[in-house]
Short mmCIF file of C-alpha atoms (C1' of nucleotides) in Angstrom, two decimals:
data_model
loop_
_atom_site.label_atom_id
_atom_site.label_comp_id
_atom_site.label_asym_id
_atom_site.label_seq_id
_atom_site.Cartn_x
_atom_site.Cartn_y
_atom_site.Cartn_z
CA UNK A 129 88.38 -33.45 7.97
CA UNK A 130 91.79 -32.02 8.75
CA UNK A 131 91.00 -28.69 7.11
CA UNK A 132 88.18 -28.06 9.54
CA UNK A 133 90.19 -28.46 12.71
CA UNK A 134 90.23 -24.68 13.30
CA UNK A 135 86.43 -24.63 13.14
CA UNK A 136 86.15 -27.62 15.46
CA UNK A 137 88.59 -26.15 17.96
CA UNK A 138 86.47 -23.05 18.25
CA UNK A 139 83.23 -24.97 18.57
CA UNK A 140 81.54 -25.28 21.93
CA UNK A 141 81.55 -29.05 21.62
CA UNK A 142 85.33 -29.36 21.40
CA UNK A 143 86.16 -26.41 23.59
CA UNK A 144 89.25 -27.17 25.64
CA UNK A 145 90.33 -30.10 23.50
CA UNK A 146 93.59 -29.99 21.55
CA UNK A 147 93.80 -30.59 17.81
CA UNK A 148 95.49 -33.93 18.31
CA UNK A 149 92.85 -35.07 20.71
CA UNK A 150 90.08 -33.90 18.40
CA UNK A 151 91.57 -36.01 15.62
CA UNK A 152 91.50 -39.04 17.86
CA UNK A 153 88.01 -38.35 19.06
CA UNK A 154 86.58 -37.94 15.59
CA UNK A 155 87.80 -41.41 14.79
CA UNK A 156 86.50 -42.81 18.05
CA UNK A 157 83.14 -41.12 17.40
CA UNK A 158 83.14 -42.28 13.76
CA UNK A 159 82.34 -38.79 12.57
CA UNK A 160 80.77 -38.68 9.12
CA UNK A 161 80.92 -35.76 6.77
CA UNK A 162 78.47 -34.89 4.06
CA UNK A 163 78.19 -32.11 1.51
CA UNK A 164 74.96 -30.38 0.63
CA UNK A 165 74.05 -28.10 -2.24
CA UNK A 166 72.22 -24.88 -1.54
CA UNK A 167 68.53 -25.46 -0.75
CA UNK A 168 69.05 -29.15 -0.16
CA UNK A 169 67.38 -30.56 2.96
CA UNK A 170 69.78 -31.68 5.68
CA UNK A 171 67.02 -32.72 8.06
CA UNK A 172 63.34 -33.01 7.30
CA UNK A 173 60.59 -32.27 9.77
CA UNK A 174 59.29 -35.60 11.02
CA UNK A 175 62.67 -37.36 10.95
CA UNK A 176 63.83 -39.27 13.99
CA UNK A 177 67.20 -37.91 14.96
CA UNK A 178 70.06 -40.11 16.14
CA UNK A 179 72.98 -37.91 15.18
CA UNK A 180 74.10 -34.49 16.19
CA UNK A 181 74.95 -32.18 13.32
CA UNK A 182 77.63 -29.53 13.13
CA UNK A 183 78.13 -27.08 10.30
CA UNK A 184 81.73 -27.10 9.10
CA UNK A 185 81.42 -24.74 6.18
CA UNK A 186 78.63 -22.67 4.69
CA UNK A 187 75.46 -21.89 6.59
CA UNK A 188 72.20 -23.69 7.17
CA UNK A 189 68.75 -22.47 8.08
CA UNK A 190 66.43 -24.01 10.60
CA UNK A 191 62.93 -23.59 9.30
CA UNK A 192 59.44 -24.59 10.22
CA UNK A 193 56.21 -24.91 8.31
CA UNK A 194 52.89 -24.44 10.00
CA UNK A 195 49.58 -26.15 9.23
CA UNK A 196 48.91 -23.82 6.32
CA UNK A 197 52.37 -24.27 4.84
CA UNK A 198 53.63 -20.91 5.94
CA UNK A 199 57.39 -21.12 6.39
CA UNK A 200 59.28 -19.31 9.08
CA UNK A 201 62.97 -19.18 9.76
CA UNK A 202 63.80 -20.19 13.30
CA UNK A 203 67.50 -19.50 13.12
CA UNK A 204 70.65 -19.50 11.08
CA UNK A 205 73.38 -22.00 11.85
CA UNK A 206 76.96 -20.89 11.38
CA UNK A 207 80.13 -23.02 11.17
CA UNK A 208 81.06 -24.61 14.48
CA UNK A 209 77.49 -24.63 15.72
CA UNK A 210 75.60 -27.76 16.67
CA UNK A 211 72.09 -28.41 15.51
CA UNK A 212 69.43 -31.03 16.20
CA UNK A 213 71.17 -31.82 19.48
CA UNK A 214 67.98 -31.52 21.51
CA UNK A 215 66.18 -34.03 19.33
CA UNK A 216 69.17 -36.35 19.37
CA UNK A 217 68.74 -36.52 23.14
CA UNK A 218 65.07 -37.41 22.78
CA UNK A 219 65.19 -39.64 19.76
CA UNK A 220 61.72 -41.02 20.37
CA UNK A 221 60.14 -37.72 19.36
CA UNK A 222 60.31 -36.71 15.70
CA UNK A 223 61.87 -33.36 14.98
CA UNK A 224 59.39 -30.57 14.24
CA UNK A 225 61.62 -28.42 12.11
CA UNK A 226 63.71 -28.80 9.01
CA UNK A 227 67.30 -27.87 8.35
CA UNK A 228 68.11 -26.59 4.87
CA UNK A 229 71.41 -25.60 3.30
CA UNK A 230 71.41 -21.83 2.88
CA UNK A 231 74.54 -22.09 0.76
CA UNK A 232 76.58 -25.07 -0.36
CA UNK A 233 77.79 -26.52 2.88
CA UNK A 234 79.60 -29.32 4.61
CA UNK A 235 78.08 -30.95 7.63
CA UNK A 236 79.57 -33.30 10.17
CA UNK A 237 77.37 -35.85 11.91
CA UNK A 238 78.21 -37.49 15.21
CA UNK A 239 76.30 -40.49 16.39
CA UNK A 240 74.60 -39.53 19.62
CA UNK A 241 75.12 -42.92 21.26
CA UNK A 242 78.83 -42.76 20.58
CA UNK A 243 79.01 -39.37 22.22
CA UNK A 244 77.25 -40.77 25.22
CA UNK A 245 78.99 -44.09 25.59
CA UNK A 246 82.53 -43.78 26.78
CA UNK A 247 84.67 -45.76 24.43
CA UNK A 248 86.68 -48.73 25.59
CA UNK A 249 89.93 -47.35 24.20
CA UNK A 250 90.24 -45.04 27.17
CA UNK A 251 89.65 -41.85 25.24
CA UNK A 252 90.77 -39.34 27.80
CA UNK A 253 88.64 -36.46 26.76
CA UNK A 254 85.38 -38.19 26.41
CA UNK A 255 84.08 -36.90 29.72
CA UNK A 256 85.01 -33.44 28.60
CA UNK A 257 83.05 -33.99 25.43
CA UNK A 258 79.95 -35.05 27.34
CA UNK A 259 80.39 -32.08 29.62
CA UNK A 260 80.65 -29.68 26.69
CA UNK A 261 77.61 -31.24 25.11
CA UNK A 262 75.65 -30.87 28.32
CA UNK A 263 76.80 -27.29 28.71
CA UNK A 264 75.61 -26.48 25.21
CA UNK A 265 72.15 -27.79 25.89
CA UNK A 266 71.95 -26.34 29.37
CA UNK A 267 73.15 -23.00 28.07
CA UNK A 268 70.37 -22.83 25.56
CA UNK A 269 68.02 -23.73 28.36
CA UNK A 270 69.23 -20.81 30.41
CA UNK A 271 68.80 -18.36 27.57
CA UNK A 272 65.30 -19.59 26.82
CA UNK A 273 64.19 -19.52 30.44
CA UNK A 274 65.39 -16.00 30.90
CA UNK A 275 63.76 -14.74 27.74
CA UNK A 276 60.55 -16.52 28.62
CA UNK A 277 60.35 -14.72 31.93
CA UNK A 278 60.31 -11.38 30.18
CA UNK A 279 58.06 -12.41 27.35
CA UNK A 280 55.43 -13.87 29.60
CA UNK A 281 54.67 -10.40 30.87
CA UNK A 282 51.70 -8.84 29.15
CA UNK A 283 52.54 -5.19 28.70
CA UNK A 284 55.61 -3.61 27.16
CA UNK A 285 56.25 -1.85 30.43
CA UNK A 286 56.33 -5.09 32.36
CA UNK A 287 58.50 -6.78 29.77
CA UNK A 288 60.95 -3.93 29.82
CA UNK A 289 61.16 -3.75 33.59
CA UNK A 290 61.55 -7.50 33.80
CA UNK A 291 64.40 -7.42 31.33
CA UNK A 292 66.11 -4.41 32.84
CA UNK A 293 65.73 -5.76 36.33
CA UNK A 294 67.41 -8.98 35.26
CA UNK A 295 70.25 -7.10 33.58
CA UNK A 296 70.69 -4.98 36.66
CA UNK A 297 70.85 -8.00 38.94
CA UNK A 298 73.28 -9.73 36.60
CA UNK A 299 75.64 -6.79 36.71
CA UNK A 300 75.15 -6.30 40.43
CA UNK A 301 74.50 -2.64 39.93
CA UNK A 302 71.58 -0.33 39.39
CA UNK A 303 73.50 1.18 36.47
CA UNK A 304 74.42 -1.10 33.61
CA UNK A 305 74.79 -1.36 29.84
CA UNK A 306 72.63 -3.55 27.69
CA UNK A 307 73.93 -5.41 24.64
CA UNK A 308 71.03 -4.48 22.36
CA UNK A 309 70.10 -1.41 20.42
CA UNK A 310 66.45 -0.41 20.48
CA UNK A 311 65.42 -2.46 17.51
CA UNK A 312 67.18 -5.55 18.79
CA UNK A 313 65.64 -5.11 22.21
CA UNK A 314 62.22 -4.77 20.64
CA UNK A 315 62.81 -7.92 18.61
CA UNK A 316 64.07 -9.77 21.66
CA UNK A 317 60.94 -8.87 23.60
CA UNK A 318 58.70 -9.27 20.56
CA UNK A 319 57.29 -5.78 20.69
CA UNK A 320 57.20 -2.76 18.43
CA UNK A 321 60.31 -0.61 18.47
CA UNK A 322 58.60 2.75 18.60
CA UNK A 323 56.19 1.57 21.24
CA UNK A 324 59.22 0.44 23.22
CA UNK A 325 60.95 3.79 22.82
CA UNK A 326 57.75 5.44 23.87
CA UNK A 327 57.42 3.31 26.97
CA UNK A 328 61.04 4.00 27.89
CA UNK A 329 60.37 7.71 27.74
CA UNK A 330 57.34 7.34 29.98
CA UNK A 331 59.31 5.29 32.50
CA UNK A 332 61.94 8.00 32.58
CA UNK A 333 59.31 10.72 33.01
CA UNK A 334 57.86 8.76 35.91
CA UNK A 335 61.34 8.54 37.40
CA UNK A 336 61.35 4.78 37.47
CA UNK A 337 64.55 4.72 35.49
CA UNK A 338 67.07 6.80 33.58
CA UNK A 339 68.81 5.97 30.40
CA UNK A 340 71.30 7.30 27.98
CA UNK A 341 72.00 5.31 24.87
CA UNK A 342 72.58 1.78 26.12
CA UNK A 343 73.28 2.74 29.70
CA UNK A 344 70.37 2.36 32.07
CA UNK A 345 69.88 3.21 35.70
CA UNK A 346 67.01 1.81 37.73
CA UNK A 347 65.73 3.97 40.56
CA UNK A 348 65.66 2.30 43.93
CA UNK A 349 62.17 3.55 44.59
CA UNK A 350 60.01 2.59 41.69
CA UNK A 351 56.61 4.21 42.40
CA UNK A 352 54.40 1.87 44.40
CA UNK A 353 53.08 -0.88 42.20
CA UNK A 354 54.89 -0.28 38.98
CA UNK A 355 53.01 -3.13 37.43
CA UNK B 161 66.94 -43.53 51.69
CA UNK B 162 65.22 -46.90 51.32
CA UNK B 163 61.78 -45.43 51.97
CA UNK B 164 62.06 -43.17 48.95
CA UNK B 165 62.80 -45.87 46.41
CA UNK B 166 59.24 -45.68 45.02
CA UNK B 167 59.70 -41.95 44.41
CA UNK B 168 63.10 -42.47 42.82
CA UNK B 169 61.84 -45.26 40.58
CA UNK B 170 59.18 -42.95 39.19
CA UNK B 171 61.58 -40.06 38.68
CA UNK B 172 62.79 -39.19 35.22
CA UNK B 173 66.39 -39.49 36.37
CA UNK B 174 66.11 -43.14 37.38
CA UNK B 175 63.58 -44.15 34.79
CA UNK B 176 64.28 -47.67 33.60
CA UNK B 177 66.55 -48.55 36.50
CA UNK B 178 65.59 -51.25 38.98
CA UNK B 179 65.39 -50.69 42.73
CA UNK B 180 68.49 -52.77 43.35
CA UNK B 181 70.43 -50.84 40.80
CA UNK B 182 69.23 -47.54 42.20
CA UNK B 183 70.51 -48.57 45.61
CA UNK B 184 73.92 -49.28 44.15
CA UNK B 185 73.98 -46.08 42.17
CA UNK B 186 73.06 -43.88 45.10
CA UNK B 187 76.10 -45.22 46.89
CA UNK B 188 78.29 -44.80 43.83
CA UNK B 189 77.01 -41.24 43.43
CA UNK B 190 77.40 -40.54 47.17
CA UNK B 191 73.89 -39.18 47.35
CA UNK B 192 73.31 -36.88 50.31
CA UNK B 193 69.97 -36.22 51.91
CA UNK B 194 68.93 -33.17 53.86
CA UNK B 195 65.75 -32.09 55.60
CA UNK B 196 64.35 -28.58 55.42
CA UNK B 197 61.67 -26.86 57.46
CA UNK B 198 58.95 -24.94 55.71
CA UNK B 199 60.19 -21.58 54.36
CA UNK B 200 63.81 -22.57 54.74
CA UNK B 201 66.05 -21.77 51.77
CA UNK B 202 67.35 -24.79 49.88
CA UNK B 203 69.22 -22.75 47.31
CA UNK B 204 69.86 -19.02 47.38
CA UNK B 205 70.03 -16.83 44.33
CA UNK B 206 73.69 -16.15 43.65
CA UNK B 207 74.90 -19.58 44.77
CA UNK B 208 77.21 -21.55 42.52
CA UNK B 209 75.62 -24.91 41.93
CA UNK B 210 77.60 -28.14 41.86
CA UNK B 211 74.87 -30.57 42.83
CA UNK B 212 71.59 -31.55 41.33
CA UNK B 213 68.65 -31.55 43.71
CA UNK B 214 65.68 -33.86 43.82
CA UNK B 215 62.66 -33.48 46.06
CA UNK B 216 61.94 -36.73 47.91
CA UNK B 217 59.08 -35.55 50.11
CA UNK B 218 57.18 -32.31 50.51
CA UNK B 219 57.25 -29.59 47.91
CA UNK B 220 59.57 -26.72 47.12
CA UNK B 221 59.05 -23.46 45.30
CA UNK B 222 61.38 -21.91 42.81
CA UNK B 223 61.18 -18.17 43.28
CA UNK B 224 62.83 -15.07 41.95
CA UNK B 225 63.18 -11.54 43.23
CA UNK B 226 63.49 -8.63 40.87
CA UNK B 227 65.44 -5.40 41.34
CA UNK B 228 62.67 -3.90 43.46
CA UNK B 229 62.36 -6.98 45.63
CA UNK B 230 59.16 -8.15 44.08
CA UNK B 231 58.96 -11.92 44.41
CA UNK B 232 57.49 -14.17 41.82
CA UNK B 233 57.00 -17.90 41.86
CA UNK B 234 58.58 -19.57 38.87
CA UNK B 235 57.36 -23.07 39.59
CA UNK B 236 56.50 -25.69 42.16
CA UNK B 237 58.72 -28.73 42.51
CA UNK B 238 57.04 -32.01 43.39
CA UNK B 239 58.62 -35.24 44.68
CA UNK B 240 60.71 -37.01 42.06
CA UNK B 241 61.47 -33.83 40.20
CA UNK B 242 64.96 -32.50 39.66
CA UNK B 243 65.86 -28.89 40.21
CA UNK B 244 68.90 -26.70 39.63
CA UNK B 245 70.09 -29.20 37.02
CA UNK B 246 70.65 -26.52 34.40
CA UNK B 247 72.89 -24.52 36.70
CA UNK B 248 74.73 -27.65 37.76
CA UNK B 249 75.73 -28.07 34.11
CA UNK B 250 77.02 -24.52 33.96
CA UNK B 251 78.56 -24.17 37.36
CA UNK B 252 80.50 -21.07 36.43
CA UNK B 253 77.31 -19.00 36.33
CA UNK B 254 75.58 -18.25 39.64
CA UNK B 255 71.96 -19.31 39.86
CA UNK B 256 69.45 -16.49 39.47
CA UNK B 257 66.61 -17.99 41.42
CA UNK B 258 66.06 -19.36 44.87
CA UNK B 259 64.54 -22.62 45.99
CA UNK B 260 62.48 -22.51 49.19
CA UNK B 261 60.74 -25.29 51.10
CA UNK B 262 57.01 -24.83 50.64
CA UNK B 263 56.41 -27.45 53.33
CA UNK B 264 58.78 -29.46 55.47
CA UNK B 265 60.65 -31.48 52.93
CA UNK B 266 63.47 -33.88 52.26
CA UNK B 267 65.88 -33.22 49.47
CA UNK B 268 68.47 -35.44 47.86
CA UNK B 269 71.60 -33.93 46.35
CA UNK B 270 73.74 -35.62 43.74
CA UNK B 271 77.15 -34.30 42.91
CA UNK B 272 77.12 -33.27 39.28
CA UNK B 273 80.64 -34.46 38.58
CA UNK B 274 79.85 -37.90 39.92
CA UNK B 275 76.87 -38.12 37.62
CA UNK B 276 79.05 -37.21 34.71
CA UNK B 277 82.11 -39.28 35.46
CA UNK B 278 81.56 -42.94 34.91
CA UNK B 279 82.71 -44.68 38.03
CA UNK B 280 85.56 -47.15 38.02
CA UNK B 281 83.49 -49.89 39.67
CA UNK B 282 81.81 -50.63 36.35
CA UNK B 283 78.42 -49.35 37.37
CA UNK B 284 76.34 -50.78 34.60
CA UNK B 285 73.63 -48.22 34.52
CA UNK B 286 75.69 -45.13 34.60
CA UNK B 287 75.28 -44.50 30.91
CA UNK B 288 71.56 -44.82 31.37
CA UNK B 289 71.73 -42.25 34.14
CA UNK B 290 73.57 -39.78 31.95
CA UNK B 291 71.09 -40.42 29.20
CA UNK B 292 68.15 -39.80 31.52
CA UNK B 293 69.77 -36.66 32.77
CA UNK B 294 70.32 -35.41 29.25
CA UNK B 295 66.76 -36.27 28.31
CA UNK B 296 65.45 -34.29 31.25
CA UNK B 297 67.35 -31.19 30.21
CA UNK B 298 66.65 -31.63 26.52
CA UNK B 299 62.98 -32.19 27.27
CA UNK B 300 62.71 -28.92 29.09
CA UNK B 301 64.47 -27.34 26.15
CA UNK B 302 61.87 -28.69 23.79
CA UNK B 303 59.00 -27.42 25.88
CA UNK B 304 60.54 -23.98 26.17
CA UNK B 305 61.33 -23.71 22.49
CA UNK B 306 57.82 -24.64 21.50
CA UNK B 307 56.20 -22.24 23.92
CA UNK B 308 58.55 -19.49 22.83
CA UNK B 309 57.48 -19.89 19.23
CA UNK B 310 53.90 -19.15 20.16
CA UNK B 311 54.63 -16.44 22.64
CA UNK B 312 56.86 -14.51 20.29
CA UNK B 313 53.84 -13.74 18.14
CA UNK B 314 52.37 -10.35 18.85
CA UNK B 315 48.63 -10.75 18.64
CA UNK B 316 46.36 -13.24 20.36
CA UNK B 317 45.23 -14.47 16.97
CA UNK B 318 48.75 -15.24 15.88
CA UNK B 319 49.59 -16.90 19.17
CA UNK B 320 46.49 -19.04 18.98
CA UNK B 321 47.05 -20.09 15.39
CA UNK B 322 50.69 -20.84 16.09
CA UNK B 323 49.73 -23.03 19.02
CA UNK B 324 46.87 -24.78 17.26
CA UNK B 325 48.93 -25.34 14.15
CA UNK B 326 51.62 -27.00 16.23
CA UNK B 327 49.08 -29.19 17.99
CA UNK B 328 47.58 -30.15 14.68
CA UNK B 329 50.94 -31.09 13.20
CA UNK B 330 51.83 -33.05 16.32
CA UNK B 331 48.69 -35.12 16.05
CA UNK B 332 49.04 -35.44 12.30
CA UNK B 333 45.45 -34.39 11.81
CA UNK B 334 43.48 -31.24 11.22
CA UNK B 335 41.20 -32.30 14.07
CA UNK B 336 42.73 -32.71 17.50
CA UNK B 337 42.18 -32.25 21.21
CA UNK B 338 44.15 -29.85 23.32
CA UNK B 339 45.18 -30.58 26.90
CA UNK B 340 44.21 -27.17 28.28
CA UNK B 341 40.96 -25.56 29.25
CA UNK B 342 40.50 -21.96 28.22
CA UNK B 343 42.02 -20.44 31.30
CA UNK B 344 45.04 -22.71 31.12
CA UNK B 345 45.50 -21.96 27.46
CA UNK B 346 45.29 -18.25 28.19
CA UNK B 347 47.89 -18.63 30.93
CA UNK B 348 50.12 -20.71 28.70
CA UNK B 349 50.05 -18.05 26.00
CA UNK B 350 50.13 -15.21 28.54
CA UNK B 351 46.94 -13.59 27.36
CA UNK B 352 43.58 -12.72 28.83
CA UNK B 353 41.07 -15.56 28.93
CA UNK B 354 38.06 -13.65 27.69
CA UNK B 355 40.08 -12.01 24.95
CA UNK B 356 41.16 -15.48 23.95
CA UNK B 357 37.60 -16.78 23.92
CA UNK B 358 36.64 -13.79 21.88
CA UNK B 359 39.37 -14.37 19.36
CA UNK B 360 38.40 -18.03 19.08
CA UNK B 361 34.86 -17.02 18.25
CA UNK B 362 36.07 -14.63 15.59
CA UNK B 363 38.29 -17.28 14.03
CA UNK B 364 35.35 -19.62 13.89
CA UNK B 365 33.13 -16.93 12.35
CA UNK B 366 35.80 -16.35 9.72
CA UNK B 367 35.84 -20.09 9.06
CA UNK B 368 39.50 -20.43 9.84
CA UNK B 369 38.74 -23.09 12.39
CA UNK B 370 36.01 -24.92 14.26
CA UNK B 371 35.97 -25.94 17.84
CA UNK B 372 33.86 -27.71 20.34
CA UNK B 373 35.08 -27.84 23.91
CA UNK B 374 38.68 -28.98 23.62
CA UNK B 375 38.37 -30.40 20.13
CA UNK B 376 39.59 -28.15 17.36
CA UNK B 377 39.54 -28.44 13.60
CA UNK B 378 41.69 -26.24 11.42
CA UNK B 379 40.32 -25.45 7.97
CA UNK B 380 42.62 -26.33 5.11
CA UNK B 381 42.00 -22.96 3.49
CA UNK B 382 42.60 -20.31 6.03
CA UNK B 383 41.68 -17.04 4.28
CA UNK B 384 44.69 -15.59 2.48
CA UNK B 385 47.08 -14.05 4.89
CA UNK B 386 45.58 -14.98 8.21
CA UNK B 387 48.37 -13.14 9.99
"C1'" DT C 76 84.53 18.20 6.95
"C1'" DC C 77 80.17 17.17 4.88
"C1'" DA C 78 76.88 14.02 3.29
"C1'" DT C 79 74.51 9.96 4.09
"C1'" DT C 80 72.81 6.48 6.67
"C1'" DT C 81 71.38 4.53 10.85
"C1'" DC C 82 69.39 4.96 15.21
"C1'" DT C 83 66.34 6.97 18.44
"C1'" DG C 84 62.49 9.45 20.12
"C1'" DT C 85 57.90 11.62 19.34
"C1'" DT C 86 53.21 12.05 17.91
"C1'" DG C 87 48.60 10.92 16.07
"C1'" DT C 88 45.61 7.33 14.30
"C1'" DT C 89 43.99 2.77 14.10
"C1'" DT C 90 43.85 -1.67 15.81
"C1'" DT C 91 43.95 -4.80 19.44
"C1'" DA C 92 43.84 -6.48 23.97
"C1'" DA C 93 42.65 -5.92 28.84
"C1'" DC C 94 39.19 -5.69 31.89
"C1'" DA C 95 34.72 -6.01 33.94
"C1'" DA C 96 30.31 -7.57 33.91
"C1'" DC C 97 27.10 -10.70 32.68
"C1'" DA C 98 24.65 -14.62 29.98
"C1'" DT C 99 24.85 -19.28 28.83
"C1'" DT C 100 26.47 -23.87 29.01
"C1'" DT C 101 28.57 -27.64 31.23
"C1'" DT C 102 29.87 -30.28 35.07
"C1'" DA C 103 29.69 -32.01 39.53
"C1'" DA C 104 27.41 -32.66 43.73
"C1'" DA C 105 23.61 -33.19 46.75
"C1'" DT D 244 16.73 -34.43 39.20
"C1'" DT D 245 17.76 -30.10 41.13
"C1'" DT D 246 21.08 -26.95 42.64
"C1'" DA D 247 25.37 -25.00 42.87
"C1'" DA D 248 29.70 -24.26 40.98
"C1'" DA D 249 32.79 -23.99 37.27
"C1'" DA D 250 33.82 -23.13 32.63
"C1'" DT D 251 32.97 -20.78 28.50
"C1'" DG D 252 31.26 -17.26 25.47
"C1'" DT D 253 29.68 -12.40 24.68
"C1'" DT D 254 29.60 -7.50 24.92
"C1'" DG D 255 30.92 -2.71 25.85
"C1'" DT D 256 34.36 0.32 27.74
"C1'" DT D 257 38.91 1.52 28.67
"C1'" DA D 258 43.72 1.06 28.14
"C1'" DA D 259 47.54 -0.21 25.50
"C1'" DA D 260 50.06 -1.47 21.58
"C1'" DA D 261 50.73 -1.47 16.58
"C1'" DC D 262 51.64 1.20 12.92
"C1'" DA D 263 53.02 5.00 10.10
"C1'" DA D 264 55.21 9.10 9.49
"C1'" DC D 265 58.51 12.24 10.67
"C1'" DA D 266 62.19 15.04 13.20
"C1'" DG D 267 66.44 15.20 15.38
"C1'" DA D 268 70.76 12.96 16.98
"C1'" DA D 269 74.50 9.99 16.32
"C1'" DA D 270 77.48 7.26 13.71
"C1'" DT D 271 79.80 6.25 9.42
"C1'" DG D 272 82.68 6.93 5.77
"C1'" DA D 273 84.04 9.42 1.63
#
DNA sequence: TCATTTCTGTTGTTTTAACAACATTTTAAA
DNA sequence: TTTAAAATGTTGTTAAAACAACAGAAATGA
């Protein structure tokens, strides 16, 4: 496990924990490591999850199959990233997605109950571990909630204004930069790129906003009822 | 606080904890209670959150204001329900919504750090509390992730099939009941009700599915490329 | 610098959804 | 049972988005 300490140190789960302490914790958590060949299943849809997984090397894909067998890729998991943590918290519900090795990879599993239960051998950083774990889940929550607010709007215009408004408020300024290019923004909002560009142009023509590359300015007086 | 024990017992946070134990825990957690008049702010957007809130009586609204000052109601919080728990986990990020009393109400606040740090006076159920707390957050995560998968589809047809496929898989059967009426389903997927009804009729005509009231049956052979 | 690629904006056409209005069915109440 | 109300399905019209195709701008790198 020693060779993966750099990965672990950078991971959100062990953030703020020194290498020495990580070593101790891995023992206290009885961390298990397992290797997978490309295309091997790491988790199968329907499994009941009691361990949290972390990719140490290689990459894994989180995939889902619908009723008709159509596969879709939910996300890619890179080294240092947790997966299945939500289902580990709710072990009574079977997981509804699969995790597959996208390349040969090494995965570390941590028993959820051991993460949760503070060990008797006063392991100083256990609270920190729980806190990091909570932050990881809560962080995802935040991201999802925010995205949902934009996506639940029906028109591109509304989605855009919802997103830009949020970015503006976050930066505390009516002028701000966004971290997406047009295609990424379109993907994020689940709309067509050119339709998005088109809508942006209209909004500028109507003087609801200005933009230049990734810098946007919202006008204080959006025309009455911009929705 | 005694009068609210029935509410607390039913809450997700104290699920599986006896009244006596709840009493002890509230002390150990130094729970604070505060009353609010209708329309009073309980949390203001921009606040840094260090406590988790729970409604004991009355109801509260979670609201948000966009750049132009347009308010929207995110959700209603009923007795026994936690709020602000996500932001309590990530206290470095200011909350981006406000919580307002929708009627006169009584709110309990629990210091997040006290929830997290197992008390010295071996409080037997503290691990259970942390587990419940985690479950609450992870549960919301699950709900959001699932909804997002449907909503990220572009057409009503795709959204519907994504939702119905998920329901079918959940129930392990091609025939299943859904918990929404048409309007609720339309709201859930953020689409127009009549357009949804229309699309359902088309899907039935194309023999991709059958439905009767809230009972749906997906056909094993959806025509090639139903997307 | 020039060439190439990527990104962005624009336009026209086709497809889809929103919306409104109404018919039919179902449910609940009197 | 009859009536009223609510829920659901249907249709036509209007509005909006998807899509495709392309032009110009910006970024990249040889």
